[in-house]
PDB file of C-alpha atoms in Angstrom:
ATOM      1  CA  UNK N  15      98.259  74.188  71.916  1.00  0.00           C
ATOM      2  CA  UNK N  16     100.890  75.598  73.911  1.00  0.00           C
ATOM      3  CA  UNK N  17      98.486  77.711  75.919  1.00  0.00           C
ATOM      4  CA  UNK N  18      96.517  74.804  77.031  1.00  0.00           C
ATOM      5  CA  UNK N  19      99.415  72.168  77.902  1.00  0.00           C
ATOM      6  CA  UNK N  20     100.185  75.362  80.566  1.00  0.00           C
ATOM      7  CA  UNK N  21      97.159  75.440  81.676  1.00  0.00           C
ATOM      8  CA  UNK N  22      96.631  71.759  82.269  1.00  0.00           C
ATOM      9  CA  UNK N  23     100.264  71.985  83.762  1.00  0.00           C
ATOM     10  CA  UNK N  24      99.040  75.043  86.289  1.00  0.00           C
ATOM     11  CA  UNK N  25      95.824  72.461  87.062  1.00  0.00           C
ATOM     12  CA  UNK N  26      97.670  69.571  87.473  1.00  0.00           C
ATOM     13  CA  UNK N  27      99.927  71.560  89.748  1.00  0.00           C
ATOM     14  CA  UNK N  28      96.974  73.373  91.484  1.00  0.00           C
ATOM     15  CA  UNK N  29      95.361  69.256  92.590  1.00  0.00           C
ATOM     16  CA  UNK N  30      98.851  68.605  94.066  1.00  0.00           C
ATOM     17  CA  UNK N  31      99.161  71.689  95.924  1.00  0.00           C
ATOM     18  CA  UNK N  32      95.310  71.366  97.330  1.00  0.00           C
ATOM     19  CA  UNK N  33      95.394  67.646  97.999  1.00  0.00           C
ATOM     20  CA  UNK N  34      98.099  68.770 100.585  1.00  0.00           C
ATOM     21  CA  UNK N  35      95.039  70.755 102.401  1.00  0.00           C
ATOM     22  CA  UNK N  36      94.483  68.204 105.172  1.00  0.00           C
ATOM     23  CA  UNK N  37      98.449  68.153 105.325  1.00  0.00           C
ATOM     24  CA  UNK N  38      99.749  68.959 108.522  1.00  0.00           C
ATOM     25  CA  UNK N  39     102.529  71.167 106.678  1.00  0.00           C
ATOM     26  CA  UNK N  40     102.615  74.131 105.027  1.00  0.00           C
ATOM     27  CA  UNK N  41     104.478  76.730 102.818  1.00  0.00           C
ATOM     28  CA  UNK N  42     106.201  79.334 104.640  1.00  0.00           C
ATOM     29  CA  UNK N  43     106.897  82.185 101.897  1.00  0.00           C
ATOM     30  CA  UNK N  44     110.096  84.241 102.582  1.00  0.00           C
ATOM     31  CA  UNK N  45     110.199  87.608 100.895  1.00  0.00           C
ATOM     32  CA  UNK N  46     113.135  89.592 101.138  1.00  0.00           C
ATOM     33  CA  UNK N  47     113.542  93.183 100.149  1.00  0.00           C
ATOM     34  CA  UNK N  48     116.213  95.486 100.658  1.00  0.00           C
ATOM     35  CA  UNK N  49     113.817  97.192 103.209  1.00  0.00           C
ATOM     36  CA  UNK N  50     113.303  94.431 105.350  1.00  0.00           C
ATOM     37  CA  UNK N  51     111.683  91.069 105.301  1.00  0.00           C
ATOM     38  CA  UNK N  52     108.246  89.535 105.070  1.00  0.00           C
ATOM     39  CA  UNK N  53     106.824  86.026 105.935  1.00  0.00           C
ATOM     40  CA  UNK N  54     103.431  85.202 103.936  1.00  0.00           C
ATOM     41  CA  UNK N  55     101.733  82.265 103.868  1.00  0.00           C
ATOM     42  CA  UNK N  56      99.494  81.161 100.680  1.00  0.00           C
ATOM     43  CA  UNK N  57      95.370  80.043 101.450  1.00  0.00           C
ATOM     44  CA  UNK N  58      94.794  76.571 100.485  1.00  0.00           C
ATOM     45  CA  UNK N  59      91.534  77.679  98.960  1.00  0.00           C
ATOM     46  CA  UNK N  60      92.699  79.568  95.780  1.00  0.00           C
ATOM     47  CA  UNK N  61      94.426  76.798  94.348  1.00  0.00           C
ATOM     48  CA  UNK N  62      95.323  77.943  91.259  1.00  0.00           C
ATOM     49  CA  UNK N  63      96.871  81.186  92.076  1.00  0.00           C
ATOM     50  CA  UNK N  64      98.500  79.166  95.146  1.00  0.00           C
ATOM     51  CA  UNK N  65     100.364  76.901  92.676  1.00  0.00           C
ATOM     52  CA  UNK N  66     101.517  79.228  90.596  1.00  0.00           C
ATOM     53  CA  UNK N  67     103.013  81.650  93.134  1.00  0.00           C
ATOM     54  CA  UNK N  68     104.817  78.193  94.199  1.00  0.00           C
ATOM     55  CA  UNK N  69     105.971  77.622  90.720  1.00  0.00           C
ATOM     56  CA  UNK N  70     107.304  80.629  89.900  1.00  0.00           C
ATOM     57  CA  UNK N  71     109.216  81.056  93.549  1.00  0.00           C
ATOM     58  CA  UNK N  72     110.743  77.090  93.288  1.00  0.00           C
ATOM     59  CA  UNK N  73     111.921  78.432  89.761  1.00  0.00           C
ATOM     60  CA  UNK N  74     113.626  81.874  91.253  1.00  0.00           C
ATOM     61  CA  UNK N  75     111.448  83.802  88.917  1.00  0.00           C
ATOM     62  CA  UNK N  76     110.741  86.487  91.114  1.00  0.00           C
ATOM     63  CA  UNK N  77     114.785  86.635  92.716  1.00  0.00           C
ATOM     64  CA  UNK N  78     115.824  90.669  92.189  1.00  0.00           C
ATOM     65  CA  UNK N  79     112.198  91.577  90.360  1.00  0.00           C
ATOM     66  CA  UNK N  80     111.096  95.095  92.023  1.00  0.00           C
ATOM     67  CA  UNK N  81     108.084  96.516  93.108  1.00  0.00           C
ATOM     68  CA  UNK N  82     107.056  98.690  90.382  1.00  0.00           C
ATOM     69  CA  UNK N  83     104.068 100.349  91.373  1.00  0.00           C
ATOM     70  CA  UNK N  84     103.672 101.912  95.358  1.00  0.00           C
ATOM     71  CA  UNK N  85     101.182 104.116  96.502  1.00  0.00           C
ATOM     72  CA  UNK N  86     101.012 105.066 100.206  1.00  0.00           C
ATOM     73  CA  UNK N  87      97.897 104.044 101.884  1.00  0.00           C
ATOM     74  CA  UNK N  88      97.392 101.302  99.199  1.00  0.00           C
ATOM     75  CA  UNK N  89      99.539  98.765  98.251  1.00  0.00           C
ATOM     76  CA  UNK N  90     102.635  97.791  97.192  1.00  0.00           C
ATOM     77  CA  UNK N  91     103.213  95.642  93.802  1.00  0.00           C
ATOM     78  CA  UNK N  92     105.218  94.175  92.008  1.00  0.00           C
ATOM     79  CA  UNK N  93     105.847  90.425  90.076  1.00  0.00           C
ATOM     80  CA  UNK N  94     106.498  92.134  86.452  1.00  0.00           C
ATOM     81  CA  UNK N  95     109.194  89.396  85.540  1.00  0.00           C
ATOM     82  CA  UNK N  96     110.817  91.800  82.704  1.00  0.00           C
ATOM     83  CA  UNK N  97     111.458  94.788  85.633  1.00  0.00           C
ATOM     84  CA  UNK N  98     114.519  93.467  88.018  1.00  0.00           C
ATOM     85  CA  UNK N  99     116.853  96.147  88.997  1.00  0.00           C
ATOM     86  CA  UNK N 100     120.301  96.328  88.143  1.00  0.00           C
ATOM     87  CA  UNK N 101     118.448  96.179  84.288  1.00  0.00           C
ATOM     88  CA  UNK N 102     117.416  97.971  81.615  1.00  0.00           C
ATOM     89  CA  UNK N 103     113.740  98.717  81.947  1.00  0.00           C
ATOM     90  CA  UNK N 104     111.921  95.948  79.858  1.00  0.00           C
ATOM     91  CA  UNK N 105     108.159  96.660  80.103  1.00  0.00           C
ATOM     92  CA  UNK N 106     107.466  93.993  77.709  1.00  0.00           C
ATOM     93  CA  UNK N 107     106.761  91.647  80.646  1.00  0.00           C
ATOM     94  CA  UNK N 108     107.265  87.682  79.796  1.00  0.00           C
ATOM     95  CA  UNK N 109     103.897  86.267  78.493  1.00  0.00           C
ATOM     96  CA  UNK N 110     102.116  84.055  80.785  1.00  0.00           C
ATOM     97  CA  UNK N 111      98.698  82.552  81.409  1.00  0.00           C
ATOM     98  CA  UNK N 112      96.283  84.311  82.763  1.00  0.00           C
ATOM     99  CA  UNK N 113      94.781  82.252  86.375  1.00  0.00           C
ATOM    100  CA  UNK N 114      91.333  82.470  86.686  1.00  0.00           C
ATOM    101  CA  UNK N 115      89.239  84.095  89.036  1.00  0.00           C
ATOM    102  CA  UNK N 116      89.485  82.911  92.404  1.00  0.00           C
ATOM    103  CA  UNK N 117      86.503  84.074  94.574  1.00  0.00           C
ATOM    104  CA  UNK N 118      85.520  83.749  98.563  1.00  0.00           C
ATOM    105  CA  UNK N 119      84.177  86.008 100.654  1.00  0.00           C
ATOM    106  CA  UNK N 120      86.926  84.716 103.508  1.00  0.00           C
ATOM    107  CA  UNK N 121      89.076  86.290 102.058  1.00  0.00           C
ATOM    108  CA  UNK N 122      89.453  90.525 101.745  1.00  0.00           C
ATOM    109  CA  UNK N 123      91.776  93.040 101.253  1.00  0.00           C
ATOM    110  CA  UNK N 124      92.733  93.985 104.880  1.00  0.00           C
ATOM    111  CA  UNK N 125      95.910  95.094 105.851  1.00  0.00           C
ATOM    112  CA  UNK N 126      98.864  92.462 105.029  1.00  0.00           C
ATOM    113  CA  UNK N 127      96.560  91.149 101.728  1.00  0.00           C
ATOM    114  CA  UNK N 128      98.347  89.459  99.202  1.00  0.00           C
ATOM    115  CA  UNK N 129      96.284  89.529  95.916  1.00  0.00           C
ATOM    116  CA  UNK N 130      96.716  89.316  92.401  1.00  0.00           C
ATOM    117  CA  UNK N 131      97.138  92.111  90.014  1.00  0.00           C
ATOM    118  CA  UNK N 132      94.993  91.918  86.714  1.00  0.00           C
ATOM    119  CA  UNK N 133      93.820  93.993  83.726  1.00  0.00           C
ATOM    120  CA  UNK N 134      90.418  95.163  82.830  1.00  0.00           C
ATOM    121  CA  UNK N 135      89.008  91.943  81.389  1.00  0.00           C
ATOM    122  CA  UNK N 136      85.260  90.945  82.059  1.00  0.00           C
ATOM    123  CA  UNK N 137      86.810  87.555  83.513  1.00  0.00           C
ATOM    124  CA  UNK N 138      88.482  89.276  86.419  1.00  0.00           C
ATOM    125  CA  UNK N 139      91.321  86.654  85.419  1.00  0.00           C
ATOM    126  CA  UNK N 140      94.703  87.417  87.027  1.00  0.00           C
ATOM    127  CA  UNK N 141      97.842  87.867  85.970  1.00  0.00           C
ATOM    128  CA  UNK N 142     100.592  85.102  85.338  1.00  0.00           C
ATOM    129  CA  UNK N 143     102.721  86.624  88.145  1.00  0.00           C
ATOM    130  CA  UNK N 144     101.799  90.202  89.067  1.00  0.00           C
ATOM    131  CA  UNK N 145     100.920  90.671  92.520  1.00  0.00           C
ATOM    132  CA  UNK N 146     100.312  93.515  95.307  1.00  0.00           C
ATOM    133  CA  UNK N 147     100.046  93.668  98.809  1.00  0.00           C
ATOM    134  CA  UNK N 148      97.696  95.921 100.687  1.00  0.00           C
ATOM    135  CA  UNK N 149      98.804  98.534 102.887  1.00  0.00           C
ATOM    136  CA  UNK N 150      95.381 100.234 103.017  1.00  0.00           C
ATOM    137  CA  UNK N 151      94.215 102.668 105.602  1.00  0.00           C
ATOM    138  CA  UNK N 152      91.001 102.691 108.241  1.00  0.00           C
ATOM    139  CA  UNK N 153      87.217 103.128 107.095  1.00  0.00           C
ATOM    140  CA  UNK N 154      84.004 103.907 109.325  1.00  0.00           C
ATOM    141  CA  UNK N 155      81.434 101.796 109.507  1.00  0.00           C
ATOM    142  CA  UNK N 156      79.630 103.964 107.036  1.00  0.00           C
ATOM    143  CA  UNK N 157      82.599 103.560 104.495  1.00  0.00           C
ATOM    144  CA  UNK N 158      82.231  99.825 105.159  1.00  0.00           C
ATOM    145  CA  UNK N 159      79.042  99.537 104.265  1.00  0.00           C
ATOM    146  CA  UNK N 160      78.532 101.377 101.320  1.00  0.00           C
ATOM    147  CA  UNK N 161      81.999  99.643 100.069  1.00  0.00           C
ATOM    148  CA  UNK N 162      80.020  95.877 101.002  1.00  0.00           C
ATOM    149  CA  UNK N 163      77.317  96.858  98.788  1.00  0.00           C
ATOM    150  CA  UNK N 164      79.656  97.725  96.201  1.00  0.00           C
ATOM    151  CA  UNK N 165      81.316  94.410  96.410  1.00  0.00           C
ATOM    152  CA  UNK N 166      77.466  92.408  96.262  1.00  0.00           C
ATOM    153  CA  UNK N 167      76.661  94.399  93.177  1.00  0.00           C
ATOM    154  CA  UNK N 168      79.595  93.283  91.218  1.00  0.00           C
ATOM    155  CA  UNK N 169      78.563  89.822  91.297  1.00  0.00           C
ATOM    156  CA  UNK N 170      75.075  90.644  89.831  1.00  0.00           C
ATOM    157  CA  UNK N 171      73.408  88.216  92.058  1.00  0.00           C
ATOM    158  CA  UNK N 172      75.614  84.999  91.585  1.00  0.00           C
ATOM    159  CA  UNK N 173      77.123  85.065  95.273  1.00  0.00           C
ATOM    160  CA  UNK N 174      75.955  86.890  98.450  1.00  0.00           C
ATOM    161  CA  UNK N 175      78.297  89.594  99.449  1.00  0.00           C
ATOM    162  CA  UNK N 176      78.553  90.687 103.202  1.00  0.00           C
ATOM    163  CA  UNK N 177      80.967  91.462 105.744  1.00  0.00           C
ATOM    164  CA  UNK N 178      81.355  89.465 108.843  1.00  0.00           C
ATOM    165  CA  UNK N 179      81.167  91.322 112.206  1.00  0.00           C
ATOM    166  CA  UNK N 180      85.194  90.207 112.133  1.00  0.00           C
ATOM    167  CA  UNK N 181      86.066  91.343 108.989  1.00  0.00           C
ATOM    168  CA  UNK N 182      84.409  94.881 109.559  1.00  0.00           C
ATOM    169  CA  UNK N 183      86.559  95.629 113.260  1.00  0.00           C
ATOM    170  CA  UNK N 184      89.369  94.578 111.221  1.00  0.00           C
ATOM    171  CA  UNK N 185      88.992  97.108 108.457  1.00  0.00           C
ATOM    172  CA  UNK N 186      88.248  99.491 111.363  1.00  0.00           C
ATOM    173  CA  UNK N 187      91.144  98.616 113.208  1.00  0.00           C
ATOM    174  CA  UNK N 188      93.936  97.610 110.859  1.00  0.00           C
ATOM    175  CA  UNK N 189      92.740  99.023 107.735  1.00  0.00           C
ATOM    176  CA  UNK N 190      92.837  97.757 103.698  1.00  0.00           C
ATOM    177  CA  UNK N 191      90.932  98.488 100.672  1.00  0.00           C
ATOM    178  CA  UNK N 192      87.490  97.547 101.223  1.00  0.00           C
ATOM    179  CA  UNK N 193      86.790  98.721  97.434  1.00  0.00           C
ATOM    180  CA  UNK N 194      88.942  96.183  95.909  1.00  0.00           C
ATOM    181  CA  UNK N 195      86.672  93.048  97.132  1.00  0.00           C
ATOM    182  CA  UNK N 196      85.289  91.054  95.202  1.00  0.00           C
ATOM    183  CA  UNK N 197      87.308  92.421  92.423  1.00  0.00           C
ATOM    184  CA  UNK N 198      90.534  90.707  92.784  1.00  0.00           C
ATOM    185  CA  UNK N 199      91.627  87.612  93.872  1.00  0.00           C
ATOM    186  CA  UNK N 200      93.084  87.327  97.160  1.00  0.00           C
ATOM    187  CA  UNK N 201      95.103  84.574  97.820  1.00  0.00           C
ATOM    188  CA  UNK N 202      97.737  85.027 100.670  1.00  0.00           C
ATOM    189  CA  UNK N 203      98.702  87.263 103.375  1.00  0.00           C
ATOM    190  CA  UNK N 204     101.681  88.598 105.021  1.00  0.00           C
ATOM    191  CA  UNK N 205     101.958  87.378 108.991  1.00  0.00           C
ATOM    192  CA  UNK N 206     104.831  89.171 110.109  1.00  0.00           C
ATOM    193  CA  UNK N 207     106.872  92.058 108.940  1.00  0.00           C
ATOM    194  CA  UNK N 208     104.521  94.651 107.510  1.00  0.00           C
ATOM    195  CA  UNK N 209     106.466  96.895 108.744  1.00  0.00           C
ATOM    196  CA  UNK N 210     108.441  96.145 105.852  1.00  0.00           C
ATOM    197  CA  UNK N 211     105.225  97.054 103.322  1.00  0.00           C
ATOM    198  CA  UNK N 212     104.820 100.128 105.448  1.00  0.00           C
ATOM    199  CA  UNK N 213     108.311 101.208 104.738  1.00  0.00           C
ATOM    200  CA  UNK N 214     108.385 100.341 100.862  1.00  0.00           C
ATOM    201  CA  UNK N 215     104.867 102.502 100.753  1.00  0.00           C
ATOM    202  CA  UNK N 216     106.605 105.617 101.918  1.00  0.00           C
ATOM    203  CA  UNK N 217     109.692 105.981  99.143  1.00  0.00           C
ATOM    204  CA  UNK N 218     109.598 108.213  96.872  1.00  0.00           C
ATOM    205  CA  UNK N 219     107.877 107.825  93.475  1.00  0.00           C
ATOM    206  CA  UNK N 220     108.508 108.923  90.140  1.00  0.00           C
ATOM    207  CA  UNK N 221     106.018 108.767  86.782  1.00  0.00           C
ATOM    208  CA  UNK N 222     103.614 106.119  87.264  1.00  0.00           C
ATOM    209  CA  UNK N 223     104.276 105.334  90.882  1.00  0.00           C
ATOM    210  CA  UNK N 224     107.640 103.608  90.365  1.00  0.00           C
ATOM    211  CA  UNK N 225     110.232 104.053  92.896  1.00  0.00           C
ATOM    212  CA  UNK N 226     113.149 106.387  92.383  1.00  0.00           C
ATOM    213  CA  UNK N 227     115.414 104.251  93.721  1.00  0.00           C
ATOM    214  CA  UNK N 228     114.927 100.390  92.796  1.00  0.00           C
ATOM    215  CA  UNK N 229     113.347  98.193  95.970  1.00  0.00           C
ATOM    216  CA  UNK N 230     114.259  94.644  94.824  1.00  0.00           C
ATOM    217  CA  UNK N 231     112.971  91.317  95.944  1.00  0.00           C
ATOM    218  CA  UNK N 232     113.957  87.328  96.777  1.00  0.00           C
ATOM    219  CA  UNK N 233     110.981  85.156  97.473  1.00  0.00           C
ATOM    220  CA  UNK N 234     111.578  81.151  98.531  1.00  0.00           C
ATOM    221  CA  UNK N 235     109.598  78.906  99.968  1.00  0.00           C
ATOM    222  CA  UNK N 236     110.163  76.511 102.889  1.00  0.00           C
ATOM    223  CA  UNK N 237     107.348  73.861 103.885  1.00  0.00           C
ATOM    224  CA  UNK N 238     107.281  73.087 107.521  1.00  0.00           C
ATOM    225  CA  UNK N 239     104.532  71.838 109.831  1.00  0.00           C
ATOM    226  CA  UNK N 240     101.354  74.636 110.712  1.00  0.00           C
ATOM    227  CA  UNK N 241     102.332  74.192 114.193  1.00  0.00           C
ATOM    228  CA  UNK N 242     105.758  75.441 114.263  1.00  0.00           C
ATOM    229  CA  UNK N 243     104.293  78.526 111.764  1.00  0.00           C
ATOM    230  CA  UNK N 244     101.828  79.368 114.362  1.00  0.00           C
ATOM    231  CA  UNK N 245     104.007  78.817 117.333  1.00  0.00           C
ATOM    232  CA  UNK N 246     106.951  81.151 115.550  1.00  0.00           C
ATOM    233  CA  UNK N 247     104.316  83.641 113.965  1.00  0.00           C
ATOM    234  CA  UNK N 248     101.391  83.694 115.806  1.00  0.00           C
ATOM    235  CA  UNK N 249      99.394  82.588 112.514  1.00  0.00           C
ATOM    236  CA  UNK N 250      95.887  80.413 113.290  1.00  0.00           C
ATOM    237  CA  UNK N 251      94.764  78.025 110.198  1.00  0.00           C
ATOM    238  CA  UNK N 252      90.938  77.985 109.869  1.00  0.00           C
ATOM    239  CA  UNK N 253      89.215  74.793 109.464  1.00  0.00           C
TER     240      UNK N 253
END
């Protein structure tokens, strides 16, 4: 019972965030580190995973949670709401509902990808709060290719699967993890300070690709019209 009022909750929530789609505002994500800073913004078209990242920022969940996992050349994650530094260690991460697979081919993992983390469930459902974002590296066109008809096969038919012209010269040119699409959803990306990602990437890891030393985050939200985003960040909505 108390697994389905949250998930009519999380829907309810989902309608009000995506009825704001012809809105001439959006959210303006603010994550700070103490590395540096990153602005994201959240796609309109995963709703569900859109409202919950809202939710849990308006609520301060994620305020001094670290990035737990980093792998250079990959990504950087973190979200685990028992992990904040300053802590003890508390793997036994707060129980939430899973959100349920988001899929569009607009969106891949290319450098600056903010996606959510999941286990190995048939569903592909996400987590309740764990998320990464892709630091990648650059693929051939070769590497592309075979990794696009990777991606079609996991669907077994249900949706077409192939790279635009635009999404391959960006993998080519900025980099990401091709072999993660179609696998996870993506619902966000960062639009300025990657940097940032680049820098958490490089510390130093310990067992299971935690960071020695703890690299902490705030994340708020601020809504504020798509013209002033893409005047101060350079950021171009799509439709």
């Amino acid at each position: 019972m108390k697994k389905t009022l949250i998930l009519i909750s999380l829907f309810t929530l989902s309608l009000s965030v995506f009825a704001q789609k012809k809105s001439k505002k959006d959210y303006l994500i603010t994550m700070k580190t103490n590395k540096g800073e990153m602005k994201l913004v959240l796609f309109e078209d995963t709703p569900l995973h859109r409202a919950n990242f809202l939710k849990l920022t308006e609520e301060a969940k994620f305020d001094s949670v670290v990035f737990h996992r980093v792998i250079n050349e990959f990504m950087i994650q973190g979200g685990n709401l028992g992990l904040k530094t300053g802590s003890k260690p508390n793997m036994g991460e707060e129980e939430l509902e899973k959100i349920p697979y988001e899929f569009t081919p607009k969106h891949i993992h290319i450098k600056g990808a903010l996606a959510a983390a999941r286990t190995n469930n048939p569903e592909r459902a996400s987590s309740g709060s764990q998320f990464y974002i892709v630091t990648g590296k650059k693929y051939t066109d070769q590497q592309i290719k075979q990794m696009e008809a990777s991606a079609a096969a996991k669907e077994e038919g249900r949706f077409p699967f192939e790279y635009t012209a635009e999404q391959i010269e960006a993998y080519k040119a900025t980099g990401g993890t091709p072999f993660l699409d179609n696998n996870y959803t993506v619902f966000g990306e960062v639009i300025q300070g990657i940097e940032t990602a680049e820098a958490i990437e490089k510390v130093k890891t310990a067992r299971g690709d935690k960071p020695v030393d703890d690299v902490w985050m705030v994340v708020t939200a601020k809504k504020m019209k798509k013209k002033k985003i893409t005047k101060l960040y350079g950021y171009k909505y799509k439709g």
